Amino acid sequence: MVGTGYVGLTTGACLASLGHYVTCVDVDRAKVSRLSAGRVDILEPGLADLVDRGIAAGRLQFVVGARDAVRHAQAVFLCVPTPMGAGGSADLRAVEAVTAEIGDVLPRGCALVTKSTVPVGTSKRIQELVGRTDVPVVSNPEFLREGTAVADFLGPDRIVVGSDDLAAARWVGELYAELDAPVVVADAASAELVKYAANCYLALKLSYVNSIAELCERLGADISLVTEGMGYDRRIGRTFLKPGPGWGGSCLPKDTSALVKVAESVNYDFTMLTSAIDENLAQRDRIVAKIAGAVGGTLAGARIGVLGLAFKAGTNDLRDSPALAVCSVLCALGADLIAYDPAVDGEIAGMTVVDDAYQVAKDADAVVVLTEWAEFKHLDWAAMAELMEGIDVVDTRNLLDPRVIVDAGLSWQGVGRPRAAARITVS
Ligand code: UDX
């Protein structure tokens, strides 16, 4: 397993738990020693336990140096990052560098498997780089969500394996036999495209939902009822229908840009996808406008309490977090930001990060929920109200119960739902 990020580490630890012998390789010596001692840096339920058990069973080890690690492997998984490169395309330098490093020492018949999300055609390119006909290249995309990666791995909706050597693809599929999931065996290009097509579809779905939420606000409808009514249609499904401050994270933004670029490379103008990306940016702007409205129209000098910074609940990942994107605009417009996230500490430019939710309320003109951590629902909102200067709560995740907020003497506004104004008490 080359690369011990979210994907490599989860895949390595889970494959070890299925009974395979796994060596995880990384260039980061300090990280390798931490992992060898069972210390996992990322917040991923169940992962540290699987790492411990894998090490104890002698089925999982961590080393530096890919060349030595792959010499006796039956399969080598490439799990190195493919970040958004210049112009929006996937940056394949890490994949290519590892391939060049290990190509000549791979044992005969060893499957070289790409887990990293790579543009269509990369398997072919890797095959050329390896320059060997006795090493089949197989695409085996992952569909792990951060925060539920172990559960997703062990209970997958499907396994996708693709290669121009179908026997090799099938053999890689068998590594997952214990999981009892449907296995889609495909040619290399189709398998590579599945990953992009799936992630981009999810992004389209969310941009669509955020657009419908905007219509709800303008038409006086309620998105939670609209999506409930839509979701019972099995062709649509009930998940991935929650509006929010826009989609983010380590995958959706980079994969949507990369697929637009892939399409451009074959002269296809993927306007549906570029619209979804534009809509996502517009959603962030609408959220900023909503917050500005809550503090009387001017953000300069306004004190905003921010609940949530991670790109979604259940993770400490800040990569491409819509919460941070909204905060950076608020900060640029002169707002004074006090933020709390249960999984994030340390300094972040443009805001004061505190370690307690109630501190964000202190003297705040408005409090904004940007990440859907369940604990925000269970705050003592009457105590929050006491601490606040203003009365507005902007709930960009529709997380809170508006009645609880109103009962606390505050006003609630979400996304695509009717506002719940504070009751005026006449004494
Ligand atoms: C995603 C894919 O789901 C996963 O299959 C792939 O392997 C990696 O990319 P992840 O980035 O962990 O996983 O996040 P996901 O749970 O899919 O959420 C993506 C973004 O959409 C987040 O910003 C999240 O807050 C947002 N989202 C999700 C919504 O706004 N509403 C929803 O209903 C669901």
XYZ file of C-alpha atoms and ligand atoms in Angstrom:
461
model
C 0.000 0.000 0.000
C 1.942 3.050 -1.186
C 0.732 6.149 0.686
C -0.773 6.197 4.183
C -3.347 8.988 3.841
C -7.071 8.447 4.412
C -7.330 6.016 1.529
C -4.090 4.054 1.897
C -4.298 3.684 5.642
C -7.966 2.709 5.652
C -7.493 0.283 2.757
C -4.365 -1.205 4.331
C -5.850 -1.682 7.782
C -9.125 -3.052 6.389
C -7.446 -5.460 3.950
C -5.323 -6.706 6.870
C -8.530 -7.245 8.847
C -9.792 -9.406 5.966
C -6.767 -11.653 6.450
C -4.288 -10.246 3.926
C -0.688 -9.379 4.733
C -0.229 -5.663 4.165
C 2.825 -3.430 4.162
C 2.023 0.289 4.152
C 4.726 2.544 2.769
C 5.158 6.264 3.195
C 7.939 8.768 2.569
C 7.200 10.492 5.878
C 9.529 8.742 8.341
C 7.940 10.332 11.433
C 4.458 9.253 10.330
C 5.686 5.699 9.709
C 7.066 5.478 13.241
C 3.864 6.921 14.720
C 1.757 4.402 12.775
C 4.087 1.532 13.724
C 3.361 2.459 17.340
C -0.377 2.380 16.565
C -0.797 6.157 16.568
C -3.323 7.328 13.954
C -3.480 11.094 13.277
C -6.779 11.251 11.436
C -10.216 11.179 12.995
C -11.697 8.005 11.551
C -13.864 5.844 13.813
C -12.580 2.279 14.164
C -9.354 2.883 12.264
C -6.920 3.052 15.199
C -8.385 -0.172 16.524
C -7.951 -1.953 13.183
C -4.357 -0.679 12.959
C -3.618 -2.015 16.447
C -5.168 -5.378 15.663
C -3.384 -5.630 12.309
C -0.009 -4.936 13.907
C -0.659 -7.365 16.778
C -1.681 -10.114 14.339
C 1.483 -9.555 12.301
C -0.598 -8.762 9.224
C 0.087 -5.029 9.040
C 3.368 -3.161 9.025
C 4.554 0.323 8.171
C 7.833 1.046 6.427
C 9.716 3.746 4.567
C 10.955 2.904 1.088
C 8.647 1.618 -1.622
C 11.294 -0.251 -3.643
C 12.056 -2.740 -0.891
C 8.464 -3.036 0.260
C 7.090 -4.167 -3.110
C 9.685 -6.825 -3.965
C 7.513 -9.743 -2.835
C 4.058 -8.246 -3.255
C 1.239 -9.925 -5.179
C -0.497 -6.562 -5.495
C 0.726 -2.994 -5.034
C -1.896 -0.320 -4.411
C -1.080 3.261 -5.367
C -2.766 5.470 -2.761
C -0.780 8.654 -3.182
C -2.454 12.069 -3.473
C -3.727 13.362 -6.799
C -4.436 16.975 -5.824
C -5.929 19.621 -8.069
C -3.079 20.779 -10.260
C -2.613 23.909 -12.338
C -5.734 24.667 -14.375
C -7.941 22.208 -12.460
C -6.564 18.918 -13.817
C -5.491 16.144 -11.448
C -1.805 16.371 -10.593
C -0.370 12.932 -11.301
C 3.224 13.583 -10.332
C 3.120 11.447 -7.196
C 1.529 8.512 -9.056
C 4.105 8.755 -11.821
C 7.027 9.130 -9.436
C 6.077 6.021 -7.455
C 5.513 4.028 -10.642
C 8.947 5.024 -11.910
C 10.490 4.166 -8.536
C 9.085 0.642 -8.249
C 8.407 -0.406 -11.859
C 11.519 -2.514 -12.396
C 11.440 -4.338 -9.039
C 7.806 -5.481 -9.093
C 7.655 -9.273 -9.106
C 6.398 -10.961 -12.240
C 2.563 -11.094 -12.262
C 2.169 -8.520 -9.478
C -0.947 -6.369 -10.031
C -0.261 -2.646 -9.915
C -3.525 -1.191 -8.625
C -4.555 2.466 -8.735
C -6.697 3.527 -5.786
C -5.877 7.190 -6.163
C -8.516 9.009 -8.203
C -6.910 9.340 -11.602
C -8.160 10.660 -14.931
C -9.343 8.256 -17.568
C -6.344 6.915 -19.452
C -3.996 6.862 -16.455
C -3.911 3.048 -16.283
C -2.654 3.046 -19.853
C -0.089 5.702 -18.998
C 1.084 3.711 -15.947
C 1.333 0.564 -18.059
C 3.587 2.457 -20.480
C 5.666 3.887 -17.636
C 6.183 0.443 -16.106
C 7.073 -0.806 -19.561
C 6.376 -4.456 -18.664
C 3.818 -6.881 -20.006
C 4.112 -9.174 -16.966
C 2.712 -6.523 -14.588
C -1.022 -5.881 -15.133
C -2.319 -2.442 -14.166
C -5.748 -2.469 -12.499
C -7.971 0.455 -11.576
C -9.808 -0.107 -8.292
C -11.401 3.206 -7.272
C -12.419 3.794 -3.679
C -15.703 5.308 -2.535
C -14.819 5.964 1.101
C -16.351 8.921 2.880
C -14.278 10.650 5.501
C -15.586 9.980 8.978
C -17.158 6.659 7.932
C -14.277 5.262 5.869
C -13.900 2.001 7.811
C -17.633 1.280 7.763
C -17.750 2.170 4.050
C -14.838 -0.152 3.321
C -16.278 -3.077 5.243
C -19.837 -2.579 3.956
C -19.380 -1.278 0.411
C -22.213 -0.735 -2.059
C -19.939 -2.194 -4.743
C -16.373 -3.022 -5.668
C -15.173 -1.734 -9.037
C -12.153 -3.270 -10.734
C -11.039 -2.457 -14.242
C -8.177 -3.474 -16.438
C -7.414 -4.336 -19.976
C -6.295 -7.645 -18.414
C -9.692 -8.867 -17.160
C -8.238 -11.858 -15.299
C -6.080 -9.481 -13.256
C -9.101 -7.258 -12.584
C -11.085 -10.275 -11.357
C -8.215 -11.383 -9.145
C -8.080 -7.935 -7.483
C -11.862 -8.145 -7.005
C -11.356 -11.425 -5.136
C -9.250 -9.683 -2.506
C -12.588 -8.310 -1.272
C -14.442 -11.655 -1.479
C -15.209 -11.658 2.249
C -17.206 -8.456 1.922
C -19.979 -9.998 -0.123
C -20.476 -6.906 -2.276
C -21.311 -6.814 -5.991
C -18.143 -6.645 -8.068
C -18.206 -4.639 -11.296
C -15.488 -5.888 -13.628
C -14.733 -3.388 -16.365
C -12.150 -2.222 -18.838
C -9.631 0.228 -17.388
C -11.160 3.404 -18.829
C -14.659 2.568 -17.592
C -13.446 1.793 -14.080
C -11.525 5.052 -13.974
C -14.574 6.959 -15.160
C -16.881 5.346 -12.572
C -15.119 7.215 -9.784
C -15.428 10.623 -11.407
C -18.925 9.968 -12.668
C -20.094 8.978 -9.172
C -18.477 11.863 -7.279
C -19.555 14.426 -9.856
C -23.091 13.083 -9.793
C -23.143 13.608 -6.021
C -21.938 17.183 -6.541
C -24.640 17.768 -9.180
C -27.242 16.410 -6.810
C -26.168 18.781 -4.044
C -25.978 21.824 -6.290
C -29.459 20.960 -7.494
C -30.714 20.683 -3.920
C -29.117 23.994 -2.983
C -30.799 25.599 -6.001
C -34.165 24.144 -5.014
C -33.557 25.437 -1.472
C -33.025 28.909 -2.905
C -36.289 28.579 -4.845
C -38.001 27.473 -1.629
C -36.910 30.686 0.066
C -38.190 32.801 -2.803
C -41.462 30.894 -3.126
C -42.215 30.402 0.556
C -41.775 26.605 0.488
C -39.807 24.384 2.885
C -36.855 22.368 1.497
C -37.079 19.764 4.242
C -40.612 18.873 3.076
C -39.691 19.132 -0.596
C -36.730 16.751 -0.232
C -38.804 14.408 1.931
C -41.360 14.275 -0.850
C -38.671 13.761 -3.483
C -36.663 11.219 -1.523
C -39.389 8.577 -1.331
C -39.043 8.214 -5.083
C -36.631 5.280 -5.268
C -35.171 6.619 -8.487
C -34.016 9.671 -6.534
C -33.274 8.191 -3.110
C -33.351 9.862 0.285
C -29.678 10.508 0.864
C -27.473 13.365 -0.244
C -30.401 15.753 -0.320
C -29.457 18.136 2.479
C -28.835 21.754 1.540
C -25.888 23.489 3.155
C -23.187 26.088 2.697
C -22.022 24.291 -0.459
C -20.180 21.029 -0.958
C -16.493 20.713 -0.189
C -13.894 18.326 1.157
C -10.912 16.588 -0.294
C -12.728 14.946 -3.221
C -15.801 16.611 -4.683
C -14.159 19.972 -5.569
C -11.054 18.441 -7.135
C -12.931 15.666 -8.923
C -15.492 18.018 -10.481
C -12.709 20.281 -11.794
C -10.739 17.306 -13.036
C -13.704 15.836 -14.942
C -14.366 19.190 -16.608
C -10.734 19.086 -17.745
C -10.987 15.466 -18.887
C -14.065 16.440 -20.931
C -12.238 19.438 -22.414
C -9.413 17.164 -23.494
C -11.867 15.338 -25.758
C -13.599 18.545 -26.889
C -16.683 18.084 -24.759
C -17.981 21.163 -23.018
C -19.421 19.711 -19.794
C -21.674 22.703 -19.060
C -23.865 20.746 -16.653
C -20.886 20.178 -14.402
C -19.446 23.680 -14.712
C -22.891 25.010 -13.754
C -22.847 22.805 -10.649
C -19.449 24.220 -9.692
C -20.663 27.797 -10.294
C -23.815 27.119 -8.312
C -21.666 25.878 -5.435
C -19.767 29.173 -5.365
C -23.037 31.102 -5.605
C -24.352 29.158 -2.614
C -21.424 30.360 -0.507
C -22.143 33.930 -1.571
C -25.807 33.534 -0.639
C -24.777 32.268 2.799
C -22.521 35.296 3.290
C -25.403 37.576 2.232
C -27.697 35.829 4.713
C -25.202 36.389 7.524
C -24.738 40.011 6.490
C -28.536 40.429 6.575
C -28.626 38.978 10.084
C -26.286 41.676 11.369
C -28.105 44.566 9.719
C -26.415 44.531 6.332
C -22.881 45.485 7.291
C -20.298 42.911 8.223
C -17.557 45.421 8.999
C -17.080 45.378 12.752
C -19.787 42.735 13.325
C -18.914 40.029 15.807
C -19.867 36.623 14.420
C -19.787 33.428 16.443
C -18.975 30.466 14.194
C -19.981 26.910 15.081
C -18.112 24.407 12.911
C -15.087 24.644 10.642
C -14.566 21.113 9.283
C -15.985 20.457 5.803
C -18.578 18.171 7.356
C -19.312 16.641 10.752
C -17.345 13.606 11.862
C -14.008 14.753 10.488
C -11.265 17.208 11.424
C -10.486 17.759 7.761
C -10.428 21.400 6.702
C -9.512 20.794 3.057
C -11.807 22.809 0.815
C -14.149 23.352 3.726
C -17.150 25.529 2.770
C -17.109 26.738 6.387
C -13.610 28.154 5.956
C -14.528 29.624 2.562
C -17.493 31.459 4.093
C -15.330 32.609 7.024
C -12.650 33.989 4.767
C -15.210 36.157 2.925
C -16.720 37.308 6.235
C -13.239 38.182 7.454
C -12.400 40.035 4.227
C -15.578 42.069 4.703
C -14.392 43.133 8.151
C -16.262 40.760 10.478
C -14.726 39.738 13.751
C -14.886 35.913 13.914
C -14.823 33.674 16.986
C -14.992 30.020 15.991
C -15.388 26.630 17.623
C -15.225 23.166 16.129
C -15.143 20.057 18.328
C -12.487 18.437 16.132
C -10.325 21.432 15.230
C -7.852 23.354 17.324
C -4.836 25.501 16.671
C -4.604 28.815 14.905
C -6.471 29.722 11.747
C -5.839 33.032 10.017
C -8.641 35.579 10.199
C -10.392 34.219 13.275
C -10.000 33.366 16.922
C -10.462 29.629 17.491
C -11.792 28.797 20.950
C -12.263 25.455 22.651
C -15.805 25.820 23.883
C -19.048 26.486 21.993
C -20.344 28.966 24.559
C -17.347 31.233 24.051
C -18.398 31.907 20.459
C -21.717 33.280 21.688
C -20.145 35.817 24.000
C -21.095 39.309 22.753
C -21.832 37.896 19.281
C -24.109 39.891 16.996
C -25.034 36.609 15.312
C -24.148 32.927 15.648
C -23.685 30.863 12.509
C -23.723 27.055 12.254
C -21.440 25.994 9.397
C -20.769 22.302 10.152
C -23.510 19.894 11.227
C -21.980 18.579 14.462
C -24.815 17.008 16.476
C -23.519 18.536 19.710
C -24.572 22.008 18.496
C -28.170 20.829 18.622
C -27.795 19.971 22.279
C -26.256 23.237 23.436
C -28.130 25.160 26.096
C -29.515 27.739 23.683
C -31.012 29.815 26.477
C -27.489 30.158 27.888
C -26.206 30.985 24.401
C -28.879 33.697 24.122
C -27.829 35.183 27.461
C -24.250 35.484 26.235
C -25.104 36.953 22.820
C -25.383 40.613 22.007
C -27.737 40.083 19.053
C -30.542 37.559 18.563
C -29.833 35.964 15.188
C -28.838 32.363 14.570
C -28.008 31.451 10.957
C -28.138 27.688 10.604
C -26.600 26.864 7.228
C -27.101 23.113 7.801
C -30.731 23.197 8.985
C -29.384 21.364 12.011
C -31.118 23.056 14.915
C -34.724 22.815 15.984
C -36.138 26.295 15.230
C -38.608 25.964 18.131
C -35.766 25.506 20.614
C -34.025 28.588 19.234
C -37.181 30.694 19.350
C -37.979 29.447 22.869
C -34.532 30.687 23.869
C -35.550 34.178 22.712
C -33.550 34.053 19.469
C -34.400 34.223 15.759
C -33.576 31.270 13.522
C -32.972 31.192 9.808
C -31.837 28.168 7.900
C -31.457 27.367 4.219
C -34.590 26.954 2.114
C -36.895 27.001 5.107
C -39.197 29.637 6.566
C -37.560 31.812 9.194
C -38.568 31.520 12.824
C -38.518 34.980 14.321
C -37.899 35.710 17.981
C -41.098 36.411 19.886
C -41.471 40.023 20.866
C -42.341 40.113 24.526
C -44.225 43.163 25.673
C -43.751 43.888 29.328
C -16.954 11.918 -1.018
C -17.743 10.730 -1.587
O -19.000 10.629 -0.883
C -16.952 9.445 -1.445
O -17.657 8.366 -2.055
C -15.605 9.628 -2.146
O -14.804 8.484 -2.018
C -14.876 10.829 -1.563
O -15.704 11.989 -1.672
P -16.385 12.899 1.396
O -15.530 13.907 0.717
O -15.854 12.221 2.626
O -16.777 11.710 0.381
O -17.725 13.637 1.806
P -19.283 13.438 1.601
O -19.885 12.846 2.810
O -19.592 12.816 0.318
O -19.709 14.995 1.559
C -19.194 15.855 0.547
C -19.700 17.268 0.741
O -21.100 17.337 0.507
C -19.489 17.818 2.148
O -19.111 19.172 2.028
C -20.857 17.671 2.789
O -21.089 18.583 3.827
C -21.763 17.944 1.605
N -23.100 17.347 1.738
C -23.263 15.994 1.744
C -24.212 18.179 1.802
O -24.092 19.425 1.775
N -25.451 17.618 1.876
C -25.644 16.269 1.880
O -26.812 15.834 1.925
C -24.517 15.430 1.813
